[in-house]
GROMACS .gro file of C-alpha atoms in nm:
model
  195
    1UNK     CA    1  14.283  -1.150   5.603
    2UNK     CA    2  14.186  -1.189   5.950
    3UNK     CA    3  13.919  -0.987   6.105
    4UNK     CA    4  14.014  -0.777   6.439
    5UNK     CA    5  13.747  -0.832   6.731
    6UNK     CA    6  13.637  -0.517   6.815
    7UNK     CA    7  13.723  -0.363   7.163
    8UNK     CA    8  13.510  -0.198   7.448
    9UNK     CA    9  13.678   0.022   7.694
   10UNK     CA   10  13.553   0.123   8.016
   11UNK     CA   11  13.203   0.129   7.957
   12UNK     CA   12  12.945   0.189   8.236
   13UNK     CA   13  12.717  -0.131   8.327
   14UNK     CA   14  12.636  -0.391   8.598
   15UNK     CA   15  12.686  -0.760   8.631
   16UNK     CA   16  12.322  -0.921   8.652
   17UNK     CA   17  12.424  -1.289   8.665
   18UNK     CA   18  12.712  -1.519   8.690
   19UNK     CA   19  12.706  -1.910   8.623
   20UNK     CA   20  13.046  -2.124   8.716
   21UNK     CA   21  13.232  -2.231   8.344
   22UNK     CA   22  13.486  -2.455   8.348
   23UNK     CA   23  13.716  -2.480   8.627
   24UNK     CA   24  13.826  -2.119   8.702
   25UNK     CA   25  13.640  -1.908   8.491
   26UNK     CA   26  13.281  -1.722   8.500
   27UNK     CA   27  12.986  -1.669   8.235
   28UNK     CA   28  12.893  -1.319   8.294
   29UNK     CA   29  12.513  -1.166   8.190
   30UNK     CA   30  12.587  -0.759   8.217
   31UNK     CA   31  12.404  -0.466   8.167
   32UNK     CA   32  12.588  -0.203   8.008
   33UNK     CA   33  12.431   0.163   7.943
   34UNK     CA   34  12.599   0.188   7.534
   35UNK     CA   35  12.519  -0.202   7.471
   36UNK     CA   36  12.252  -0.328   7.677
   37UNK     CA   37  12.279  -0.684   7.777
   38UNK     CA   38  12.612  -0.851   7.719
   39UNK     CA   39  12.720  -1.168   7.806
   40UNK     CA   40  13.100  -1.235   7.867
   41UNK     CA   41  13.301  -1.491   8.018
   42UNK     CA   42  13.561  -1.389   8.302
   43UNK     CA   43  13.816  -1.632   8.242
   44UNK     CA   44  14.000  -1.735   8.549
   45UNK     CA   45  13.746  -1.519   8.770
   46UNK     CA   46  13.689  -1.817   9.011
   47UNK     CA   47  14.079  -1.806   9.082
   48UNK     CA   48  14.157  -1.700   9.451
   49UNK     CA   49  14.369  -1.375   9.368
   50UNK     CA   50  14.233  -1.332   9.037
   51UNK     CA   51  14.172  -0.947   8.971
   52UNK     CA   52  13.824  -0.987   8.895
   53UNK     CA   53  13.712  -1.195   9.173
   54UNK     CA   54  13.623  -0.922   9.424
   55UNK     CA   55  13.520  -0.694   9.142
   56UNK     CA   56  13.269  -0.874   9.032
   57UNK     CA   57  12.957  -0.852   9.236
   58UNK     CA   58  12.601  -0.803   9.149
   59UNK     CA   59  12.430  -0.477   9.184
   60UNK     CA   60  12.745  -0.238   9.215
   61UNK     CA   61  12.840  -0.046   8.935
   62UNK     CA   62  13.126  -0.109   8.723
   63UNK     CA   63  13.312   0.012   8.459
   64UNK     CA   64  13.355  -0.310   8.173
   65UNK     CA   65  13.618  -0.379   7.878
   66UNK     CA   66  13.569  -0.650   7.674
   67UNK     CA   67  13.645  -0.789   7.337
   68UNK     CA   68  13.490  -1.031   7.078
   69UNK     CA   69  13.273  -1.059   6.771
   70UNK     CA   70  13.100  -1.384   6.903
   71UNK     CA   71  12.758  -1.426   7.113
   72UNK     CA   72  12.990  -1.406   7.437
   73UNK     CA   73  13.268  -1.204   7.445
   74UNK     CA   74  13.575  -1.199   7.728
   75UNK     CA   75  13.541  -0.967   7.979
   76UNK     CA   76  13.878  -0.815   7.976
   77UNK     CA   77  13.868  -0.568   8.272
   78UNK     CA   78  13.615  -0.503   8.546
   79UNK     CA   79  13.641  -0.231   8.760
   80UNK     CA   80  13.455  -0.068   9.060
   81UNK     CA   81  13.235   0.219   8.993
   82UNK     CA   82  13.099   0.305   9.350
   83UNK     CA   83  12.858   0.119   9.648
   84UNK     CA   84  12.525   0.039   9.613
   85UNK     CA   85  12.512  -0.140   9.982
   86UNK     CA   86  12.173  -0.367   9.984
   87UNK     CA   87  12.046  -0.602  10.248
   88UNK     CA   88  11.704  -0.690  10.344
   89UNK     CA   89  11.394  -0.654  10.093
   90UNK     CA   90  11.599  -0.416   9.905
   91UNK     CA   91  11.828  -0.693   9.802
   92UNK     CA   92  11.485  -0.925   9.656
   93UNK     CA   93  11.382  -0.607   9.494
   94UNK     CA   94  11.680  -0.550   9.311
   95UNK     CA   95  11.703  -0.954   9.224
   96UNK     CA   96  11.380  -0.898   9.083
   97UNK     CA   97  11.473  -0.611   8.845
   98UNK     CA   98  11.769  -0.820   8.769
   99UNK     CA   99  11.566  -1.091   8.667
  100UNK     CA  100  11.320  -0.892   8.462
  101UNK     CA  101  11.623  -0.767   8.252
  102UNK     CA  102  11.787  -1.075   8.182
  103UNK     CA  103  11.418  -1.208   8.072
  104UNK     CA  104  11.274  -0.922   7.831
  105UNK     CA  105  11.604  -0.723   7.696
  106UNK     CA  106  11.707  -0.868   7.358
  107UNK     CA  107  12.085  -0.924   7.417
  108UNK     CA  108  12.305  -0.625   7.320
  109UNK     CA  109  12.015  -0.347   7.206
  110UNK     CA  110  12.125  -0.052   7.399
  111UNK     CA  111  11.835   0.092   7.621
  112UNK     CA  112  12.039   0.394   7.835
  113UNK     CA  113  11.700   0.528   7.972
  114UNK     CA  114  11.697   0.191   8.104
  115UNK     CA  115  12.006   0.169   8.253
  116UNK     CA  116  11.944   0.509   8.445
  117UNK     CA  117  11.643   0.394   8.566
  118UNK     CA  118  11.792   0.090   8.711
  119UNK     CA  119  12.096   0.268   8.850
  120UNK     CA  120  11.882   0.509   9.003
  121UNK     CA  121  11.664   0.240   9.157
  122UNK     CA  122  11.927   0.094   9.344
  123UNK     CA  123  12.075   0.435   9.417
  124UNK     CA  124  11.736   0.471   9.612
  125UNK     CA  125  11.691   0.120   9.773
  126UNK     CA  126  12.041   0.135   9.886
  127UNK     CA  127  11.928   0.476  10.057
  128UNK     CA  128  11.667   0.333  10.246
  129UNK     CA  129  11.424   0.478  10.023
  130UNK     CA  130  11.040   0.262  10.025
  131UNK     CA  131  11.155  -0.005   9.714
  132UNK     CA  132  10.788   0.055   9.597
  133UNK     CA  133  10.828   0.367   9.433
  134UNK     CA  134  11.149   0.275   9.296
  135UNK     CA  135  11.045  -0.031   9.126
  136UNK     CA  136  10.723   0.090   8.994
  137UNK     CA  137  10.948   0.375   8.840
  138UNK     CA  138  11.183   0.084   8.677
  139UNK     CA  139  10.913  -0.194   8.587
  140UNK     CA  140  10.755   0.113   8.390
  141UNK     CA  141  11.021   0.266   8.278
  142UNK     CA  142  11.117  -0.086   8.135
  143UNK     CA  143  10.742  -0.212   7.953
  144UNK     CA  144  10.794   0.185   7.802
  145UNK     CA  145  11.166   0.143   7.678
  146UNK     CA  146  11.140  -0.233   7.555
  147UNK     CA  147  10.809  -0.085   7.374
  148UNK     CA  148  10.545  -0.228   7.552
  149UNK     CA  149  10.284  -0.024   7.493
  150UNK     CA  150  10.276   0.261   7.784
  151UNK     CA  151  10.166   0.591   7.607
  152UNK     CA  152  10.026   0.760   7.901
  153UNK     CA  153  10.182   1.029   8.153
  154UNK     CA  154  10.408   0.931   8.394
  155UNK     CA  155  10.231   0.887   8.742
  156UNK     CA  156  10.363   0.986   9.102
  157UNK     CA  157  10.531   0.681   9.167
  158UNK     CA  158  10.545   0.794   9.531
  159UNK     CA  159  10.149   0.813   9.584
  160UNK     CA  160  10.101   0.588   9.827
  161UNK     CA  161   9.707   0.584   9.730
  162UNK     CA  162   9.775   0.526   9.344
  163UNK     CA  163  10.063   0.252   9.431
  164UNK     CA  164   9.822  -0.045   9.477
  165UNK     CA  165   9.659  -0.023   9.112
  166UNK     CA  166  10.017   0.075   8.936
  167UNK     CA  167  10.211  -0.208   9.075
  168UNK     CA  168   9.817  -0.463   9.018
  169UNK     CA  169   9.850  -0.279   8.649
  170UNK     CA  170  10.235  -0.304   8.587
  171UNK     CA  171  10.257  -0.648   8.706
  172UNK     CA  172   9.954  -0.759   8.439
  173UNK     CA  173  10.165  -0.605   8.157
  174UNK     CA  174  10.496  -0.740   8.273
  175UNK     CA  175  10.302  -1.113   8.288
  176UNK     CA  176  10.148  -1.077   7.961
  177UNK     CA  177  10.523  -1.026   7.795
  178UNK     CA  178  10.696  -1.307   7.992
  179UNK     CA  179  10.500  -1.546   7.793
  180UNK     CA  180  10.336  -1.736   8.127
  181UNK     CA  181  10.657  -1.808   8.260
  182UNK     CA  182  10.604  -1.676   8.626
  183UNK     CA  183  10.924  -1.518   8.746
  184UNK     CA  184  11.195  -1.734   9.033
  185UNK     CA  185  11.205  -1.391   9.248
  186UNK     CA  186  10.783  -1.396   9.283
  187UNK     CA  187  10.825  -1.757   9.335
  188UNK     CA  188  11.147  -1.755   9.608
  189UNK     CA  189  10.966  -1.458   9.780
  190UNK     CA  190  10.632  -1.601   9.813
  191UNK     CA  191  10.839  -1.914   9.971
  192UNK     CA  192  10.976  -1.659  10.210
  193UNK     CA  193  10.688  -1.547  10.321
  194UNK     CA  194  10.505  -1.882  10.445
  195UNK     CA  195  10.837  -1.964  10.673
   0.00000   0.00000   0.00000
């Protein structure tokens, strides 16, 4: 008796990360709201008029279908959600929130706090909001979700006074849990900044 893999319709999420598999076809790390991270391939995805090819962009929310019992499952539909427009620093600050997903999150353990918080954060750096406050909301919104020890109130993010010791403070807590690996994004940017 065969066992049916089980399907996903239309769930909420974001694509974090693609890598190039085989010839036409994509390896997928998402971030959906009901099953946290979930990797997928997109077969044929690299195809010029495949479906998924202009659906499939980083930091615009989609809805996802997939199937599969397996560590990666096949995407099975992508489809646009709405327009986070980035450019500029906003698009390093959400590459950075990106990258601290796809490095703490435990692959499919739903965190929907999370995802809100990471929605809303581009919501706001796509508005022109100042990316500080919106990714001192996420990074501790994140160390709190993924259990990482925050028990105290949650601060005015938008204090422009307190922001220099919350991001010093956030930053030391974030380090300590990525295991002295230092992140690309710090890395890239710091590059950046010396040209």
């Amino acid at each position: 008796m065969s066992r049916r893999a089980p399907r996903v319709q239309d769930r909420p999420g974001f694509m974090l990360h693609a890598t190039a598999w085989r010839e036409t076809s994509l390896i997928v790390q998402t971030f959906s709201r009901d099953h946290g991270c979930v990797a997928m391939v997109a077969k044929g995805a690299k195809r010029p008029y495949s479906v998924l090819r202009p659906v499939l962009s980083a930091f615009q929310p989609l809805l996802l279908s997939w199937t599969g019992n397996g560590e990666v499952k096949t995407l099975t539909r992508a489809e646009i959600a709405g327009i986070r427009p980035l450019t500029g620093t906003a698009l390093m600050s959400a590459w950075y929130m990106n990258e601290l997903l796809l490095r703490l999150l435990p692959r499919e353990d739903a965190h929907p706090l999370l995802f809100d918080a990471y929605d809303m954060a581009l919501q706001q750096l796509s508005g022109g909001t100042r990316a500080a406050g919106a990714l001192r909301r996420f990074e501790w919104t994140l160390l709190r979700e993924t259990g990482y020890g925050i028990d105290e109130d949650e601060p005015d993010f938008n204090d422009p006074v307190i922001e220099p010791a919350l991001r010093r403070d956030l930053r030391e807590r974030l380090a300590e849990n990525l295991a002295g690996r230092p992140l690309s994004t710090r890395r890239v940017l710091l590059d950046l900044q010396r040209i």
